[in-house]
Short mmCIF file of C-alpha atoms in Angstrom, two decimals:
data_model
loop_
_atom_site.label_atom_id
_atom_site.label_comp_id
_atom_site.label_asym_id
_atom_site.label_seq_id
_atom_site.Cartn_x
_atom_site.Cartn_y
_atom_site.Cartn_z
CA UNK A 100 -10.17 10.59 29.13
CA UNK A 101 -7.56 10.56 26.41
CA UNK A 102 -7.13 13.32 23.87
CA UNK A 103 -4.79 13.68 20.93
CA UNK A 104 -3.63 16.97 19.47
CA UNK A 105 -1.99 17.84 16.19
CA UNK A 106 -0.65 21.08 14.88
CA UNK A 107 -0.70 22.96 12.74
CA UNK A 108 -4.13 22.22 11.30
CA UNK A 109 -3.20 23.53 7.86
CA UNK A 110 0.16 24.24 6.27
CA UNK A 111 1.23 25.58 2.90
CA UNK A 112 4.92 25.12 2.18
CA UNK A 113 7.17 25.65 -0.87
CA UNK A 114 9.01 22.74 -2.45
CA UNK A 115 12.38 22.21 -0.80
CA UNK A 116 11.42 23.73 2.54
CA UNK A 117 11.63 21.80 5.84
CA UNK A 118 8.66 20.35 7.71
CA UNK A 119 7.83 19.69 11.32
CA UNK A 120 4.44 18.34 12.40
CA UNK A 121 3.73 17.67 16.03
CA UNK A 122 1.40 15.26 17.77
CA UNK A 123 0.79 14.97 21.51
CA UNK A 124 -1.42 12.64 23.51
CA UNK A 125 -2.93 13.33 26.90
CA UNK A 126 -4.48 11.03 29.48
CA UNK A 127 -2.50 7.88 28.79
CA UNK A 128 1.00 6.50 29.34
CA UNK A 129 3.29 4.63 26.98
CA UNK A 130 0.92 4.66 24.01
CA UNK A 131 1.80 3.23 20.62
CA UNK A 132 1.95 6.17 18.22
CA UNK A 133 1.46 6.25 14.46
CA UNK A 134 1.85 8.66 11.54
CA UNK A 135 -0.34 8.15 8.48
CA UNK A 136 -0.73 10.06 5.23
CA UNK A 137 -3.92 10.19 3.21
CA UNK A 138 -3.62 11.45 -0.35
CA UNK A 139 -6.75 12.88 -1.95
CA UNK A 140 -9.27 10.12 -2.65
CA UNK A 141 -7.01 7.38 -1.37
CA UNK A 142 -6.64 5.19 1.68
CA UNK A 143 -4.49 5.78 4.72
CA UNK A 144 -0.84 4.91 4.32
CA UNK A 145 1.15 4.08 7.45
CA UNK A 146 4.40 6.05 7.50
CA UNK A 147 5.89 5.44 10.94
CA UNK A 148 5.00 3.84 14.24
CA UNK A 149 6.56 3.92 17.68
CA UNK A 150 6.16 1.64 20.67
CA UNK A 151 8.27 3.76 23.02
CA UNK A 152 10.56 6.76 23.44
CA UNK A 153 13.23 6.82 20.77
CA UNK A 154 11.81 3.70 19.05
CA UNK A 155 10.71 4.40 15.47
CA UNK A 156 9.75 1.93 12.77
CA UNK A 157 9.54 3.15 9.20
CA UNK A 158 7.03 1.59 6.85
CA UNK A 159 7.70 3.53 3.67
CA UNK A 160 11.17 4.75 2.67
CA UNK A 161 10.94 8.39 1.61
CA UNK A 162 12.18 11.83 2.53
CA UNK A 163 10.25 11.91 5.80
CA UNK A 164 11.47 11.00 9.28
CA UNK A 165 9.86 10.67 12.70
CA UNK A 166 11.03 11.13 16.26
CA UNK A 167 9.58 10.46 19.68
CA UNK A 168 11.47 12.65 22.15
CA UNK A 169 8.93 12.15 24.94
CA UNK A 170 6.46 9.43 25.86
CA UNK A 171 3.44 11.26 24.50
CA UNK A 172 5.03 13.34 21.74
CA UNK A 173 5.52 12.24 18.15
CA UNK A 174 7.07 14.46 15.49
CA UNK A 175 7.09 14.08 11.72
CA UNK A 176 9.83 15.90 9.86
CA UNK A 177 11.35 16.49 6.48
CA UNK A 178 14.48 18.37 5.46
CA UNK A 179 13.22 19.11 1.93
CA UNK A 180 9.60 18.79 0.93
CA UNK A 181 8.52 17.39 -2.43
CA UNK A 182 5.30 18.11 -4.30
CA UNK A 183 4.27 14.51 -3.66
CA UNK A 184 4.37 15.13 0.10
CA UNK A 185 1.08 17.02 -0.11
CA UNK A 186 -1.71 15.28 1.76
CA UNK A 187 -3.60 14.87 4.99
CA UNK A 188 -1.31 13.76 7.81
CA UNK A 189 -2.89 11.91 10.68
CA UNK A 190 -1.41 10.93 14.01
CA UNK A 191 -2.98 8.08 15.95
CA UNK A 192 -2.47 6.45 19.32
CA UNK A 193 -3.33 3.03 20.70
CA UNK A 194 -3.26 1.78 24.26
CA UNK A 195 -3.38 -1.74 25.62
CA UNK A 196 -6.18 -2.62 23.20
CA UNK A 197 -5.72 -2.68 19.46
CA UNK A 198 -7.96 0.25 18.60
CA UNK A 199 -6.24 3.27 17.12
CA UNK A 200 -7.66 6.73 17.76
CA UNK A 201 -6.85 9.53 15.38
CA UNK A 202 -5.96 13.15 15.93
CA UNK A 203 -7.63 15.96 13.95
CA UNK A 204 -4.96 15.87 11.23
CA UNK A 205 -2.76 18.38 9.42
CA UNK A 206 -3.55 19.30 5.84
CA UNK A 207 -0.26 19.96 4.00
CA UNK A 208 -0.05 21.58 0.60
CA UNK A 209 3.36 21.73 -1.05
CA UNK A 210 3.61 24.27 -3.86
CA UNK B 80 1.34 -8.04 0.86
CA UNK B 81 -2.03 -6.78 1.96
CA UNK B 82 -5.05 -6.53 -0.34
CA UNK B 83 -8.21 -4.95 1.02
CA UNK B 84 -11.16 -4.24 -1.29
CA UNK B 85 -14.26 -2.15 -0.74
CA UNK B 86 -16.70 -0.57 -3.18
CA UNK B 87 -15.82 3.01 -4.05
CA UNK B 88 -19.26 4.57 -3.69
CA UNK B 89 -22.76 3.75 -2.50
CA UNK B 90 -25.93 5.84 -2.45
CA UNK B 91 -28.99 5.22 -0.31
CA UNK B 92 -32.13 6.98 0.86
CA UNK B 93 -32.70 8.37 4.33
CA UNK B 94 -34.23 5.70 6.57
CA UNK B 95 -32.96 2.83 4.42
CA UNK B 96 -30.30 0.18 5.12
CA UNK B 97 -26.91 0.00 3.43
CA UNK B 98 -24.36 -2.82 3.59
CA UNK B 99 -20.70 -2.06 2.85
CA UNK B 100 -18.65 -5.12 2.01
CA UNK B 101 -14.94 -5.56 2.59
CA UNK B 102 -12.83 -8.46 1.38
CA UNK B 103 -9.25 -8.94 2.39
CA UNK B 104 -6.20 -11.05 1.68
CA UNK B 105 -3.49 -10.43 4.25
CA UNK B 106 -0.43 -12.26 5.46
CA UNK B 107 -1.72 -12.19 9.04
CA UNK B 108 -4.93 -11.37 10.84
CA UNK B 109 -5.54 -10.03 14.33
CA UNK B 110 -8.90 -8.40 13.79
CA UNK B 111 -10.76 -6.02 11.52
CA UNK B 112 -11.78 -2.44 12.18
CA UNK B 113 -14.35 -0.12 10.66
CA UNK B 114 -13.88 3.65 10.81
CA UNK B 115 -16.10 6.51 9.71
CA UNK B 116 -14.52 9.56 8.10
CA UNK B 117 -16.48 12.70 7.28
CA UNK B 118 -15.07 14.88 4.53
CA UNK B 119 -12.07 16.87 5.73
CA UNK B 120 -12.03 15.21 9.14
CA UNK B 121 -10.10 12.43 10.86
CA UNK B 122 -11.42 8.85 10.97
CA UNK B 123 -13.43 7.87 14.04
CA UNK B 124 -13.65 4.33 15.37
CA UNK B 125 -16.88 2.43 14.73
CA UNK B 126 -16.29 -1.27 15.39
CA UNK B 127 -13.76 -4.04 15.89
CA UNK B 128 -14.27 -7.71 15.03
CA UNK B 129 -11.75 -10.34 15.99
CA UNK B 130 -14.01 -13.42 16.05
CA UNK B 131 -16.51 -14.59 13.47
CA UNK B 132 -20.02 -13.28 13.78
CA UNK B 133 -22.02 -10.13 14.14
CA UNK B 134 -21.27 -7.22 16.47
CA UNK B 135 -24.13 -4.77 16.95
CA UNK B 136 -23.81 -1.19 18.18
CA UNK B 137 -27.03 0.73 17.88
CA UNK B 138 -27.76 1.47 14.22
CA UNK B 139 -24.42 0.05 13.12
CA UNK B 140 -23.48 -3.63 12.93
CA UNK B 141 -20.34 -5.32 11.69
CA UNK B 142 -19.90 -8.92 10.57
CA UNK B 143 -16.76 -10.99 10.11
CA UNK B 144 -16.01 -14.32 8.44
CA UNK B 145 -12.32 -15.12 8.81
CA UNK B 146 -12.49 -18.24 6.65
CA UNK B 147 -13.89 -16.19 3.76
CA UNK B 148 -11.74 -13.11 4.33
CA UNK B 149 -14.92 -11.07 4.41
CA UNK B 150 -16.56 -8.41 6.52
CA UNK B 151 -19.46 -6.05 6.15
CA UNK B 152 -20.67 -2.93 7.91
CA UNK B 153 -24.44 -2.57 8.09
CA UNK B 154 -25.94 0.88 8.56
CA UNK B 155 -29.61 0.89 9.49
CA UNK B 156 -32.16 3.72 9.61
CA UNK B 157 -29.85 5.91 7.60
CA UNK B 158 -29.62 9.56 8.52
CA UNK B 159 -28.19 12.45 6.52
CA UNK B 160 -25.29 12.68 8.96
CA UNK B 161 -24.24 9.15 7.96
CA UNK B 162 -22.99 10.55 4.65
CA UNK B 163 -19.27 9.85 4.97
CA UNK B 164 -16.47 7.56 3.90
CA UNK B 165 -16.27 4.19 5.66
CA UNK B 166 -12.86 2.60 6.00
CA UNK B 167 -12.18 -1.09 6.47
CA UNK B 168 -8.84 -1.85 8.16
CA UNK B 169 -7.20 -5.20 8.84
CA UNK B 170 -4.93 -5.57 11.85
CA UNK B 171 -1.85 -7.62 11.08
CA UNK B 172 1.10 -6.31 13.07
CA UNK B 173 -0.14 -2.95 11.83
CA UNK B 174 -3.36 -1.58 10.39
CA UNK B 175 -3.78 -1.82 6.63
CA UNK B 176 -6.63 0.28 5.29
CA UNK B 177 -8.87 -0.12 2.31
CA UNK B 178 -9.41 2.94 0.11
CA UNK B 179 -12.80 3.56 1.73
CA UNK B 180 -16.42 3.55 0.59
CA UNK B 181 -18.14 6.90 0.18
CA UNK B 182 -21.77 6.65 1.26
CA UNK B 183 -24.17 9.37 0.17
CA UNK B 184 -27.52 9.54 1.91
CA UNK B 185 -30.30 11.25 -0.06
CA UNK B 186 -33.43 12.77 1.42
#
């Protein structure tokens, strides 16, 4: 069966510091991968998606970037965090079907 | 652009039925998903409708009318553990999510 991992689970970072969040998927090959952010009390906002290694599509221009160095690894990064980057970051994968399955998420607080 | 509307909150009694409506206006449509999200946790998949009609999965059912841009999620025999946020998401070339409906089940 497929599993999706994210780490860290919780992160507290100062404004202006860098960020690296990692997501890995097991039990499937060539998945579509997604990064979402959920601000408190709001819906999920798609940030990036990837259909293959090195292929990244950005949905929202901002100070975040994504990379897919391996088939089942998806990384979300920032060089300098802003207060507005606080939120719940979710990675998701989808296979041949359309259904997306979410990882456990990373709760980021920027102070 | 995408416009997906759901009620913000609903409250119901244990054992009752609750219907969560979702209306959408999107540039494309390849299906509609419902997810459940407990507080502080990730969303989990509940149902997927791509054709008009009702899909039933145990206590949960989901209905879709593409011509009306309308879906609902029906929760029957409510249990305390059903207290959660329910997210409607429309699949265009990507998933666009509504803000979610928080359902509170009272004893």
